JSON list of C-alpha atoms in Angstrom, two decimals:
[
{"chain": "A", "resi": 14, "resn": "LEU", "atom": "CA", "xyz": [30.51, -21.20, -50.20]},
{"chain": "A", "resi": 15, "resn": "TYR", "atom": "CA", "xyz": [28.72, -24.26, -48.89]},
{"chain": "A", "resi": 16, "resn": "ASP", "atom": "CA", "xyz": [24.84, -25.95, -48.43]},
{"chain": "A", "resi": 17, "resn": "VAL", "atom": "CA", "xyz": [24.51, -28.61, -45.50]},
{"chain": "A", "resi": 18, "resn": "SER", "atom": "CA", "xyz": [24.85, -31.93, -47.58]},
{"chain": "A", "resi": 19, "resn": "PHE", "atom": "CA", "xyz": [25.13, -35.11, -44.97]},
{"chain": "A", "resi": 20, "resn": "ILE", "atom": "CA", "xyz": [25.46, -35.18, -41.50]},
{"chain": "A", "resi": 21, "resn": "LYS", "atom": "CA", "xyz": [26.64, -38.16, -39.64]},
{"chain": "A", "resi": 22, "resn": "THR", "atom": "CA", "xyz": [26.75, -38.29, -35.74]},
{"chain": "A", "resi": 23, "resn": "LYS", "atom": "CA", "xyz": [28.96, -40.27, -33.64]},
{"chain": "A", "resi": 24, "resn": "ARG", "atom": "CA", "xyz": [25.65, -39.54, -30.68]},
{"chain": "A", "resi": 25, "resn": "ALA", "atom": "CA", "xyz": [22.41, -40.98, -31.46]},
{"chain": "A", "resi": 26, "resn": "ASN", "atom": "CA", "xyz": [21.05, -37.59, -29.71]},
{"chain": "A", "resi": 27, "resn": "ASP", "atom": "CA", "xyz": [23.04, -35.45, -31.30]},
{"chain": "A", "resi": 28, "resn": "ASN", "atom": "CA", "xyz": [21.62, -32.32, -33.67]},
{"chain": "A", "resi": 29, "resn": "PRO", "atom": "CA", "xyz": [24.90, -30.18, -34.80]},
{"chain": "A", "resi": 30, "resn": "VAL", "atom": "CA", "xyz": [23.13, -28.24, -37.71]},
{"chain": "A", "resi": 31, "resn": "GLY", "atom": "CA", "xyz": [20.80, -26.35, -35.86]},
{"chain": "A", "resi": 32, "resn": "GLY", "atom": "CA", "xyz": [20.33, -27.47, -32.28]},
{"chain": "A", "resi": 33, "resn": "LYS", "atom": "CA", "xyz": [16.74, -26.39, -31.18]},
{"chain": "A", "resi": 34, "resn": "TRP", "atom": "CA", "xyz": [15.40, -24.68, -34.38]},
{"chain": "A", "resi": 35, "resn": "THR", "atom": "CA", "xyz": [15.77, -28.29, -36.17]},
{"chain": "A", "resi": 36, "resn": "ARG", "atom": "CA", "xyz": [15.92, -31.07, -33.85]},
{"chain": "A", "resi": 37, "resn": "LYS", "atom": "CA", "xyz": [12.66, -32.65, -35.47]},
{"chain": "A", "resi": 38, "resn": "ASN", "atom": "CA", "xyz": [11.11, -33.24, -32.19]},
{"chain": "A", "resi": 39, "resn": "GLY", "atom": "CA", "xyz": [11.45, -30.08, -31.42]},
{"chain": "A", "resi": 40, "resn": "ILE", "atom": "CA", "xyz": [9.06, -26.95, -30.64]},
{"chain": "A", "resi": 41, "resn": "ALA", "atom": "CA", "xyz": [10.47, -24.86, -33.06]},
{"chain": "A", "resi": 42, "resn": "GLN", "atom": "CA", "xyz": [9.58, -27.39, -35.78]},
{"chain": "A", "resi": 43, "resn": "LYS", "atom": "CA", "xyz": [5.71, -27.75, -34.83]},
{"chain": "A", "resi": 44, "resn": "PHE", "atom": "CA", "xyz": [6.04, -23.82, -36.52]},
{"chain": "A", "resi": 45, "resn": "LEU", "atom": "CA", "xyz": [8.86, -23.72, -38.92]},
{"chain": "A", "resi": 46, "resn": "ARG", "atom": "CA", "xyz": [10.38, -25.64, -41.80]},
{"chain": "A", "resi": 47, "resn": "THR", "atom": "CA", "xyz": [13.79, -26.20, -42.30]},
{"chain": "A", "resi": 48, "resn": "ARG", "atom": "CA", "xyz": [14.37, -24.50, -46.09]},
{"chain": "A", "resi": 49, "resn": "ARG", "atom": "CA", "xyz": [18.48, -24.92, -46.04]},
{"chain": "A", "resi": 50, "resn": "THR", "atom": "CA", "xyz": [21.11, -24.99, -43.86]},
{"chain": "A", "resi": 51, "resn": "PHE", "atom": "CA", "xyz": [24.78, -23.57, -45.11]},
{"chain": "A", "resi": 52, "resn": "GLN", "atom": "CA", "xyz": [28.15, -23.29, -43.42]},
{"chain": "A", "resi": 53, "resn": "HIS", "atom": "CA", "xyz": [30.36, -21.17, -45.07]},
{"chain": "A", "resi": 54, "resn": "ILE", "atom": "CA", "xyz": [34.39, -20.58, -44.62]},
{"chain": "A", "resi": 55, "resn": "LEU", "atom": "CA", "xyz": [34.93, -16.91, -45.49]},
{"chain": "A", "resi": 56, "resn": "PRO", "atom": "CA", "xyz": [38.45, -14.65, -45.43]},
{"chain": "A", "resi": 57, "resn": "ALA", "atom": "CA", "xyz": [39.15, -13.18, -42.09]},
{"chain": "A", "resi": 58, "resn": "ASN", "atom": "CA", "xyz": [37.40, -9.67, -41.39]},
{"chain": "A", "resi": 59, "resn": "THR", "atom": "CA", "xyz": [34.27, -10.49, -44.74]},
{"chain": "A", "resi": 60, "resn": "THR", "atom": "CA", "xyz": [31.71, -9.41, -42.72]},
{"chain": "A", "resi": 61, "resn": "GLY", "atom": "CA", "xyz": [33.47, -7.14, -40.18]},
{"chain": "A", "resi": 62, "resn": "PRO", "atom": "CA", "xyz": [36.63, -6.87, -37.89]},
{"chain": "A", "resi": 63, "resn": "CYS", "atom": "CA", "xyz": [38.12, -9.89, -36.88]},
{"chain": "A", "resi": 64, "resn": "ASN", "atom": "CA", "xyz": [40.29, -11.27, -33.86]},
{"chain": "A", "resi": 65, "resn": "PHE", "atom": "CA", "xyz": [43.94, -10.48, -34.84]},
{"chain": "A", "resi": 66, "resn": "ARG", "atom": "CA", "xyz": [45.06, -14.30, -34.58]},
{"chain": "A", "resi": 67, "resn": "ALA", "atom": "CA", "xyz": [42.15, -15.27, -37.79]},
{"chain": "A", "resi": 68, "resn": "VAL", "atom": "CA", "xyz": [43.18, -16.96, -40.83]},
{"chain": "A", "resi": 69, "resn": "GLY", "atom": "CA", "xyz": [39.14, -16.89, -42.14]},
{"chain": "A", "resi": 70, "resn": "GLU", "atom": "CA", "xyz": [35.14, -17.05, -40.71]},
{"chain": "A", "resi": 71, "resn": "ALA", "atom": "CA", "xyz": [32.84, -19.87, -40.55]},
{"chain": "A", "resi": 72, "resn": "VAL", "atom": "CA", "xyz": [29.39, -19.01, -40.76]},
{"chain": "A", "resi": 73, "resn": "ASN", "atom": "CA", "xyz": [26.72, -21.25, -40.04]},
{"chain": "A", "resi": 74, "resn": "VAL", "atom": "CA", "xyz": [23.38, -20.55, -41.12]},
{"chain": "A", "resi": 75, "resn": "VAL", "atom": "CA", "xyz": [19.90, -22.34, -40.65]},
{"chain": "A", "resi": 76, "resn": "SER", "atom": "CA", "xyz": [17.33, -20.45, -43.17]},
{"chain": "A", "resi": 77, "resn": "LEU", "atom": "CA", "xyz": [13.43, -20.83, -41.92]},
{"chain": "A", "resi": 78, "resn": "GLU", "atom": "CA", "xyz": [9.79, -20.34, -43.24]},
{"chain": "A", "resi": 79, "resn": "ALA", "atom": "CA", "xyz": [6.37, -20.26, -42.03]},
{"chain": "A", "resi": 80, "resn": "PHE", "atom": "CA", "xyz": [2.92, -19.67, -43.27]},
{"chain": "A", "resi": 81, "resn": "PHE", "atom": "CA", "xyz": [3.46, -21.15, -46.56]},
{"chain": "A", "resi": 82, "resn": "GLY", "atom": "CA", "xyz": [6.88, -18.96, -47.26]},
{"chain": "A", "resi": 83, "resn": "LEU", "atom": "CA", "xyz": [5.61, -16.02, -46.48]},
{"chain": "A", "resi": 84, "resn": "ALA", "atom": "CA", "xyz": [6.99, -15.54, -43.21]},
{"chain": "A", "resi": 85, "resn": "ARG", "atom": "CA", "xyz": [11.59, -15.84, -43.04]},
{"chain": "A", "resi": 86, "resn": "VAL", "atom": "CA", "xyz": [13.37, -17.19, -40.15]},
{"chain": "A", "resi": 87, "resn": "THR", "atom": "CA", "xyz": [17.26, -16.71, -40.84]},
{"chain": "A", "resi": 88, "resn": "VAL", "atom": "CA", "xyz": [19.44, -18.30, -37.59]},
{"chain": "A", "resi": 89, "resn": "ILE", "atom": "CA", "xyz": [22.92, -17.05, -38.05]},
{"chain": "A", "resi": 90, "resn": "LEU", "atom": "CA", "xyz": [26.13, -18.84, -35.82]},
{"chain": "A", "resi": 91, "resn": "ARG", "atom": "CA", "xyz": [29.44, -16.31, -37.10]},
{"chain": "A", "resi": 92, "resn": "GLY", "atom": "CA", "xyz": [32.60, -17.08, -36.44]},
{"chain": "A", "resi": 93, "resn": "ASP", "atom": "CA", "xyz": [36.78, -16.45, -36.28]},
{"chain": "A", "resi": 94, "resn": "ALA", "atom": "CA", "xyz": [39.07, -19.19, -37.58]},
{"chain": "A", "resi": 95, "resn": "VAL", "atom": "CA", "xyz": [41.77, -19.21, -35.43]},
{"chain": "A", "resi": 96, "resn": "PRO", "atom": "CA", "xyz": [44.46, -21.80, -35.95]},
{"chain": "A", "resi": 97, "resn": "LEU", "atom": "CA", "xyz": [45.19, -24.54, -33.51]},
{"chain": "A", "resi": 98, "resn": "THR", "atom": "CA", "xyz": [48.87, -25.30, -31.50]},
{"chain": "A", "resi": 99, "resn": "LEU", "atom": "CA", "xyz": [50.26, -28.61, -32.10]},
{"chain": "A", "resi": 100, "resn": "GLU", "atom": "CA", "xyz": [49.30, -29.73, -28.56]},
{"chain": "A", "resi": 101, "resn": "GLU", "atom": "CA", "xyz": [45.60, -28.43, -29.42]},
{"chain": "A", "resi": 102, "resn": "ARG", "atom": "CA", "xyz": [45.35, -31.16, -32.32]},
{"chain": "A", "resi": 103, "resn": "THR", "atom": "CA", "xyz": [46.81, -33.93, -30.48]},
{"chain": "A", "resi": 104, "resn": "ASN", "atom": "CA", "xyz": [45.33, -33.79, -27.22]},
{"chain": "A", "resi": 105, "resn": "THR", "atom": "CA", "xyz": [43.64, -36.24, -27.11]},
{"chain": "A", "resi": 106, "resn": "SER", "atom": "CA", "xyz": [41.63, -36.36, -23.67]},
{"chain": "A", "resi": 107, "resn": "ARG", "atom": "CA", "xyz": [39.80, -33.32, -26.47]},
{"chain": "A", "resi": 108, "resn": "VAL", "atom": "CA", "xyz": [39.47, -34.04, -29.69]},
{"chain": "A", "resi": 109, "resn": "VAL", "atom": "CA", "xyz": [37.82, -37.75, -30.92]},
{"chain": "A", "resi": 110, "resn": "GLN", "atom": "CA", "xyz": [41.44, -38.12, -32.57]},
{"chain": "A", "resi": 111, "resn": "PRO", "atom": "CA", "xyz": [44.86, -35.94, -33.81]},
{"chain": "A", "resi": 112, "resn": "LEU", "atom": "CA", "xyz": [43.55, -33.43, -35.92]},
{"chain": "A", "resi": 113, "resn": "SER", "atom": "CA", "xyz": [44.81, -32.35, -39.13]},
{"chain": "A", "resi": 114, "resn": "THR", "atom": "CA", "xyz": [46.99, -28.81, -40.07]},
{"chain": "A", "resi": 115, "resn": "ARG", "atom": "CA", "xyz": [43.65, -27.44, -41.48]},
{"chain": "A", "resi": 116, "resn": "ALA", "atom": "CA", "xyz": [42.07, -27.35, -38.47]},
{"chain": "A", "resi": 117, "resn": "VAL", "atom": "CA", "xyz": [40.95, -24.70, -36.78]},
{"chain": "A", "resi": 118, "resn": "LYS", "atom": "CA", "xyz": [38.96, -23.31, -34.06]},
{"chain": "A", "resi": 119, "resn": "ALA", "atom": "CA", "xyz": [36.21, -21.36, -34.54]},
{"chain": "A", "resi": 120, "resn": "LEU", "atom": "CA", "xyz": [35.27, -18.73, -31.54]},
{"chain": "A", "resi": 121, "resn": "PHE", "atom": "CA", "xyz": [31.87, -17.68, -32.61]},
{"chain": "A", "resi": 122, "resn": "ASP", "atom": "CA", "xyz": [29.60, -14.93, -31.03]},
{"chain": "A", "resi": 123, "resn": "ALA", "atom": "CA", "xyz": [26.36, -15.30, -30.00]},
{"chain": "A", "resi": 124, "resn": "PRO", "atom": "CA", "xyz": [23.22, -16.36, -32.41]},
{"chain": "A", "resi": 125, "resn": "ARG", "atom": "CA", "xyz": [21.66, -14.34, -34.21]},
{"chain": "A", "resi": 126, "resn": "ILE", "atom": "CA", "xyz": [17.78, -14.06, -34.94]},
{"chain": "A", "resi": 127, "resn": "VAL", "atom": "CA", "xyz": [16.78, -12.66, -38.46]},
{"chain": "A", "resi": 128, "resn": "PHE", "atom": "CA", "xyz": [12.86, -12.80, -38.82]},
{"chain": "A", "resi": 129, "resn": "GLY", "atom": "CA", "xyz": [11.19, -11.52, -42.75]},
{"chain": "A", "resi": 130, "resn": "ARG", "atom": "CA", "xyz": [13.36, -11.58, -45.57]},
{"chain": "A", "resi": 131, "resn": "THR", "atom": "CA", "xyz": [16.08, -8.79, -44.66]},
{"chain": "A", "resi": 132, "resn": "GLY", "atom": "CA", "xyz": [15.79, -8.65, -40.91]},
{"chain": "A", "resi": 133, "resn": "ARG", "atom": "CA", "xyz": [14.97, -4.60, -41.17]},
{"chain": "A", "resi": 134, "resn": "PHE", "atom": "CA", "xyz": [12.92, -4.53, -38.26]},
{"chain": "A", "resi": 135, "resn": "LEU", "atom": "CA", "xyz": [13.40, -8.08, -36.45]},
{"chain": "A", "resi": 136, "resn": "ASN", "atom": "CA", "xyz": [16.98, -9.03, -36.34]},
{"chain": "A", "resi": 137, "resn": "ILE", "atom": "CA", "xyz": [18.34, -9.85, -32.86]},
{"chain": "A", "resi": 138, "resn": "ASN", "atom": "CA", "xyz": [21.67, -11.59, -31.03]},
{"chain": "A", "resi": 139, "resn": "VAL", "atom": "CA", "xyz": [20.48, -13.55, -27.92]},
{"chain": "A", "resi": 140, "resn": "GLY", "atom": "CA", "xyz": [22.26, -16.57, -26.32]},
{"chain": "A", "resi": 141, "resn": "PRO", "atom": "CA", "xyz": [26.19, -17.59, -25.24]},
{"chain": "A", "resi": 142, "resn": "THR", "atom": "CA", "xyz": [29.11, -17.22, -27.47]},
{"chain": "A", "resi": 143, "resn": "SER", "atom": "CA", "xyz": [30.20, -20.71, -27.79]},
{"chain": "A", "resi": 144, "resn": "SER", "atom": "CA", "xyz": [33.70, -22.39, -29.45]},
{"chain": "A", "resi": 145, "resn": "VAL", "atom": "CA", "xyz": [34.20, -25.82, -31.70]},
{"chain": "A", "resi": 146, "resn": "LEU", "atom": "CA", "xyz": [37.03, -27.51, -32.90]},
{"chain": "A", "resi": 147, "resn": "LEU", "atom": "CA", "xyz": [36.11, -28.14, -37.23]},
{"chain": "A", "resi": 148, "resn": "ASP", "atom": "CA", "xyz": [38.92, -30.20, -39.28]},
{"chain": "A", "resi": 149, "resn": "THR", "atom": "CA", "xyz": [38.70, -30.67, -42.81]},
{"chain": "A", "resi": 150, "resn": "THR", "atom": "CA", "xyz": [39.58, -33.64, -44.21]},
{"chain": "A", "resi": 151, "resn": "TYR", "atom": "CA", "xyz": [39.15, -33.14, -47.81]},
{"chain": "A", "resi": 152, "resn": "CYS", "atom": "CA", "xyz": [38.53, -30.93, -50.30]},
{"chain": "A", "resi": 153, "resn": "ASP", "atom": "CA", "xyz": [37.80, -29.95, -53.62]},
{"chain": "A", "resi": 154, "resn": "GLU", "atom": "CA", "xyz": [36.32, -27.57, -56.52]},
{"chain": "A", "resi": 155, "resn": "ASN", "atom": "CA", "xyz": [32.26, -29.25, -55.67]},
{"chain": "A", "resi": 156, "resn": "VAL", "atom": "CA", "xyz": [32.86, -31.07, -51.99]},
{"chain": "A", "resi": 157, "resn": "ARG", "atom": "CA", "xyz": [34.11, -30.27, -48.77]},
{"chain": "A", "resi": 158, "resn": "ILE", "atom": "CA", "xyz": [33.98, -33.13, -46.00]},
{"chain": "A", "resi": 159, "resn": "GLY", "atom": "CA", "xyz": [34.38, -32.05, -42.51]},
{"chain": "A", "resi": 160, "resn": "MET", "atom": "CA", "xyz": [34.83, -33.26, -38.95]},
{"chain": "A", "resi": 161, "resn": "GLY", "atom": "CA", "xyz": [33.59, -31.70, -35.71]},
{"chain": "A", "resi": 162, "resn": "GLY", "atom": "CA", "xyz": [37.19, -32.08, -33.33]},
{"chain": "A", "resi": 163, "resn": "THR", "atom": "CA", "xyz": [35.61, -33.06, -30.13]},
{"chain": "A", "resi": 164, "resn": "SER", "atom": "CA", "xyz": [31.93, -34.65, -31.25]},
{"chain": "A", "resi": 165, "resn": "GLY", "atom": "CA", "xyz": [33.46, -36.56, -34.30]},
{"chain": "A", "resi": 166, "resn": "THR", "atom": "CA", "xyz": [30.22, -35.48, -36.45]},
{"chain": "A", "resi": 167, "resn": "ARG", "atom": "CA", "xyz": [30.67, -35.88, -40.26]},
{"chain": "A", "resi": 168, "resn": "PHE", "atom": "CA", "xyz": [29.64, -33.67, -42.36]},
{"chain": "A", "resi": 169, "resn": "VAL", "atom": "CA", "xyz": [29.74, -32.92, -46.24]},
{"chain": "A", "resi": 170, "resn": "PHE", "atom": "CA", "xyz": [29.07, -30.14, -47.94]},
{"chain": "A", "resi": 171, "resn": "ALA", "atom": "CA", "xyz": [28.53, -29.49, -51.64]},
{"chain": "A", "resi": 172, "resn": "ARG", "atom": "CA", "xyz": [29.39, -26.10, -52.93]},
{"chain": "A", "resi": 173, "resn": "CYS", "atom": "CA", "xyz": [27.41, -23.21, -54.01]},
{"chain": "A", "resi": 174, "resn": "PRO", "atom": "CA", "xyz": [27.36, -20.90, -56.98]},
{"chain": "A", "resi": 175, "resn": "ASP", "atom": "CA", "xyz": [28.62, -17.88, -56.07]},
{"chain": "A", "resi": 176, "resn": "ASP", "atom": "CA", "xyz": [25.58, -16.16, -57.98]},
{"chain": "A", "resi": 177, "resn": "ASP", "atom": "CA", "xyz": [23.32, -18.30, -55.70]},
{"chain": "A", "resi": 178, "resn": "VAL", "atom": "CA", "xyz": [21.33, -15.67, -53.76]},
{"chain": "A", "resi": 179, "resn": "GLU", "atom": "CA", "xyz": [20.40, -18.15, -50.95]},
{"chain": "A", "resi": 180, "resn": "ALA", "atom": "CA", "xyz": [23.85, -18.81, -49.93]},
{"chain": "A", "resi": 181, "resn": "ASN", "atom": "CA", "xyz": [24.82, -15.23, -50.12]},
{"chain": "A", "resi": 182, "resn": "GLU", "atom": "CA", "xyz": [21.52, -13.67, -48.13]},
{"chain": "A", "resi": 183, "resn": "PHE", "atom": "CA", "xyz": [23.43, -13.67, -44.43]},
{"chain": "A", "resi": 184, "resn": "ARG", "atom": "CA", "xyz": [26.00, -10.69, -46.12]},
{"chain": "A", "resi": 185, "resn": "ALA", "atom": "CA", "xyz": [23.03, -8.10, -45.48]},
{"chain": "A", "resi": 186, "resn": "LEU", "atom": "CA", "xyz": [21.39, -9.06, -42.70]},
{"chain": "A", "resi": 187, "resn": "LEU", "atom": "CA", "xyz": [25.02, -9.33, -40.75]},
{"chain": "A", "resi": 188, "resn": "GLU", "atom": "CA", "xyz": [25.12, -5.71, -41.84]},
{"chain": "A", "resi": 189, "resn": "ARG", "atom": "CA", "xyz": [22.17, -4.53, -40.16]},
{"chain": "A", "resi": 190, "resn": "ARG", "atom": "CA", "xyz": [22.44, -3.85, -36.84]},
{"chain": "A", "resi": 191, "resn": "PRO", "atom": "CA", "xyz": [21.38, -5.93, -34.58]},
{"chain": "A", "resi": 192, "resn": "THR", "atom": "CA", "xyz": [17.76, -4.78, -32.94]},
{"chain": "A", "resi": 193, "resn": "PRO", "atom": "CA", "xyz": [17.41, -4.37, -28.72]},
{"chain": "A", "resi": 194, "resn": "LYS", "atom": "CA", "xyz": [16.48, -7.23, -26.86]},
{"chain": "A", "resi": 195, "resn": "LYS", "atom": "CA", "xyz": [13.29, -5.03, -25.12]},
{"chain": "A", "resi": 196, "resn": "LYS", "atom": "CA", "xyz": [12.47, -3.42, -28.71]},
{"chain": "A", "resi": 197, "resn": "MET", "atom": "CA", "xyz": [11.77, -6.69, -30.03]},
{"chain": "A", "resi": 198, "resn": "LEU", "atom": "CA", "xyz": [9.67, -7.71, -27.51]},
{"chain": "A", "resi": 199, "resn": "ALA", "atom": "CA", "xyz": [7.77, -5.51, -27.35]},
{"chain": "A", "resi": 200, "resn": "PHE", "atom": "CA", "xyz": [6.92, -5.21, -31.52]},
{"chain": "A", "resi": 201, "resn": "LEU", "atom": "CA", "xyz": [6.31, -8.97, -30.84]},
{"chain": "A", "resi": 202, "resn": "GLY", "atom": "CA", "xyz": [3.72, -8.33, -28.66]},
{"chain": "A", "resi": 203, "resn": "LEU", "atom": "CA", "xyz": [1.62, -5.53, -30.66]},
{"chain": "A", "resi": 204, "resn": "ILE", "atom": "CA", "xyz": [1.81, -8.25, -33.18]},
{"chain": "A", "resi": 205, "resn": "ALA", "atom": "CA", "xyz": [0.27, -10.93, -31.17]},
{"chain": "A", "resi": 206, "resn": "SER", "atom": "CA", "xyz": [-1.77, -8.81, -29.75]},
{"chain": "A", "resi": 207, "resn": "THR", "atom": "CA", "xyz": [-2.74, -7.18, -33.76]},
{"chain": "A", "resi": 208, "resn": "GLY", "atom": "CA", "xyz": [-3.65, -11.25, -34.46]},
{"chain": "A", "resi": 209, "resn": "ILE", "atom": "CA", "xyz": [-5.59, -12.33, -30.84]},
{"chain": "A", "resi": 210, "resn": "TYR", "atom": "CA", "xyz": [-7.49, -9.23, -31.73]},
{"chain": "A", "resi": 211, "resn": "GLY", "atom": "CA", "xyz": [-8.66, -9.76, -35.47]},
{"chain": "A", "resi": 212, "resn": "ALA", "atom": "CA", "xyz": [-9.42, -13.27, -34.14]},
{"chain": "A", "resi": 213, "resn": "VAL", "atom": "CA", "xyz": [-11.77, -12.72, -31.59]},
{"chain": "A", "resi": 214, "resn": "ALA", "atom": "CA", "xyz": [-13.50, -8.96, -33.06]},
{"chain": "A", "resi": 215, "resn": "LYS", "atom": "CA", "xyz": [-12.78, -9.28, -37.41]},
{"chain": "A", "resi": 216, "resn": "GLU", "atom": "CA", "xyz": [-13.87, -12.71, -37.43]},
{"chain": "A", "resi": 217, "resn": "LEU", "atom": "CA", "xyz": [-9.84, -13.59, -39.05]},
{"chain": "A", "resi": 218, "resn": "ARG", "atom": "CA", "xyz": [-9.71, -16.87, -36.76]},
{"chain": "A", "resi": 219, "resn": "VAL", "atom": "CA", "xyz": [-7.66, -18.71, -38.34]},
{"chain": "A", "resi": 220, "resn": "LEU", "atom": "CA", "xyz": [-5.03, -16.07, -39.35]},
{"chain": "A", "resi": 221, "resn": "GLY", "atom": "CA", "xyz": [-5.35, -14.23, -36.20]},
{"chain": "A", "resi": 222, "resn": "SER", "atom": "CA", "xyz": [-4.71, -17.41, -34.32]},
{"chain": "A", "resi": 223, "resn": "ALA", "atom": "CA", "xyz": [-2.33, -18.10, -36.34]},
{"chain": "A", "resi": 224, "resn": "VAL", "atom": "CA", "xyz": [-0.18, -14.98, -36.38]},
{"chain": "A", "resi": 225, "resn": "GLY", "atom": "CA", "xyz": [-0.94, -14.11, -32.33]},
{"chain": "A", "resi": 226, "resn": "LEU", "atom": "CA", "xyz": [0.22, -17.77, -31.25]},
{"chain": "A", "resi": 227, "resn": "VAL", "atom": "CA", "xyz": [3.78, -17.31, -33.55]},
{"chain": "A", "resi": 228, "resn": "SER", "atom": "CA", "xyz": [3.99, -14.18, -32.50]},
{"chain": "A", "resi": 229, "resn": "VAL", "atom": "CA", "xyz": [3.92, -15.52, -28.65]},
{"chain": "A", "resi": 230, "resn": "PHE", "atom": "CA", "xyz": [5.28, -18.31, -28.92]},
{"chain": "A", "resi": 231, "resn": "MET", "atom": "CA", "xyz": [8.75, -16.12, -30.87]},
{"chain": "A", "resi": 232, "resn": "GLY", "atom": "CA", "xyz": [8.74, -13.52, -28.09]},
{"chain": "A", "resi": 233, "resn": "ALA", "atom": "CA", "xyz": [8.97, -16.88, -25.75]},
{"chain": "A", "resi": 234, "resn": "LEU", "atom": "CA", "xyz": [11.87, -18.20, -27.11]},
{"chain": "A", "resi": 235, "resn": "ILE", "atom": "CA", "xyz": [13.34, -14.87, -27.43]},
{"chain": "A", "resi": 236, "resn": "ALA", "atom": "CA", "xyz": [13.03, -13.95, -23.59]},
{"chain": "A", "resi": 237, "resn": "THR", "atom": "CA", "xyz": [13.90, -17.28, -22.95]},
{"chain": "A", "resi": 238, "resn": "THR", "atom": "CA", "xyz": [15.94, -18.04, -25.84]},
{"chain": "A", "resi": 239, "resn": "SER", "atom": "CA", "xyz": [19.67, -19.77, -25.88]},
{"chain": "A", "resi": 240, "resn": "GLY", "atom": "CA", "xyz": [19.62, -18.98, -29.32]},
{"chain": "A", "resi": 241, "resn": "GLY", "atom": "CA", "xyz": [18.32, -22.63, -30.75]},
{"chain": "A", "resi": 242, "resn": "ILE", "atom": "CA", "xyz": [21.95, -23.61, -28.80]},
{"chain": "A", "resi": 243, "resn": "GLU", "atom": "CA", "xyz": [21.40, -27.02, -26.64]},
{"chain": "A", "resi": 244, "resn": "GLN", "atom": "CA", "xyz": [21.55, -27.45, -23.75]},
{"chain": "A", "resi": 245, "resn": "GLY", "atom": "CA", "xyz": [24.85, -29.26, -22.05]},
{"chain": "A", "resi": 246, "resn": "ASP", "atom": "CA", "xyz": [26.50, -27.77, -25.45]},
{"chain": "A", "resi": 247, "resn": "ARG", "atom": "CA", "xyz": [30.04, -29.12, -24.80]},
{"chain": "A", "resi": 248, "resn": "SER", "atom": "CA", "xyz": [30.93, -25.80, -27.22]},
{"chain": "A", "resi": 249, "resn": "VAL", "atom": "CA", "xyz": [29.77, -23.53, -24.73]},
{"chain": "A", "resi": 250, "resn": "GLU", "atom": "CA", "xyz": [31.72, -24.82, -22.00]},
{"chain": "A", "resi": 251, "resn": "PHE", "atom": "CA", "xyz": [34.40, -25.00, -23.99]},
{"chain": "A", "resi": 252, "resn": "ARG", "atom": "CA", "xyz": [34.52, -21.13, -24.66]},
{"chain": "A", "resi": 253, "resn": "LYS", "atom": "CA", "xyz": [33.88, -20.06, -21.22]},
{"chain": "A", "resi": 254, "resn": "GLU", "atom": "CA", "xyz": [37.31, -22.30, -20.81]},
{"chain": "A", "resi": 255, "resn": "GLU", "atom": "CA", "xyz": [39.00, -19.86, -23.81]},
{"chain": "A", "resi": 256, "resn": "ASP", "atom": "CA", "xyz": [37.54, -16.63, -22.22]},
{"chain": "A", "resi": 257, "resn": "ALA", "atom": "CA", "xyz": [39.45, -17.50, -18.86]},
{"chain": "A", "resi": 258, "resn": "ALA", "atom": "CA", "xyz": [41.89, -18.55, -20.36]},
{"chain": "A", "resi": 259, "resn": "ALA", "atom": "CA", "xyz": [42.41, -15.65, -22.42]},
{"chain": "A", "resi": 260, "resn": "SER", "atom": "CA", "xyz": [41.58, -13.55, -19.31]},
{"chain": "A", "resi": 261, "resn": "VAL", "atom": "CA", "xyz": [44.59, -14.80, -17.02]},
{"chain": "A", "resi": 262, "resn": "GLY", "atom": "CA", "xyz": [46.39, -14.12, -20.01]},
{"chain": "A", "resi": 263, "resn": "ALA", "atom": "CA", "xyz": [45.78, -10.83, -20.55]},
{"chain": "A", "resi": 264, "resn": "THR", "atom": "CA", "xyz": [46.36, -9.77, -16.45]},
{"chain": "A", "resi": 265, "resn": "SER", "atom": "CA", "xyz": [49.61, -12.00, -16.14]}
]
């Protein structure tokens, strides 16, 4: 289990950890505060059945809050980590430099967005699947240094204690069955209506308005969202290429 401690991108506008959720000038950060960000590397089949080629799992987690910690939003990107061929590791038309034998391809599911601490009622998968190359250039008992294979972004990850409660929260959240999108939108609509009613009829202007605005914002985000994955993110195109190649191989 690892905290994301440091990031250095090659391109000034890149935001590889959290995408739209953590971009400082984005809409989400006007309502939410980033608590912690993680990238966990786990044995295969830890959170559920993996691709038969998987040698592990990569789980990216962004923990956010609003209303001074009273409201919690967690964004989870879980993927199967599959080994790279020699050609994939050395193809400099795709990778920024030849990658080490510890590099893997993470085949990420659609982002999981969880509202609340337990995700009991609001837990949904939205947005596209994606694929990234992750290389580990150094690792010891306390620190892991990684690099994005196609972006060249450098990461420093600090090892979390095994009993770190926040670092382990993703496990229970992934165990819950995701809420259907229509049910989620209806629930947020109800909360927004309640907040607006409180602001107008019950003179709870500040609290009612805040609840109504955040609910409307969340509903609009879910209805149109990419799950936080930013427009033009190459990982989405790479995944489409992966899936297309797999389909051709399966039919040939």
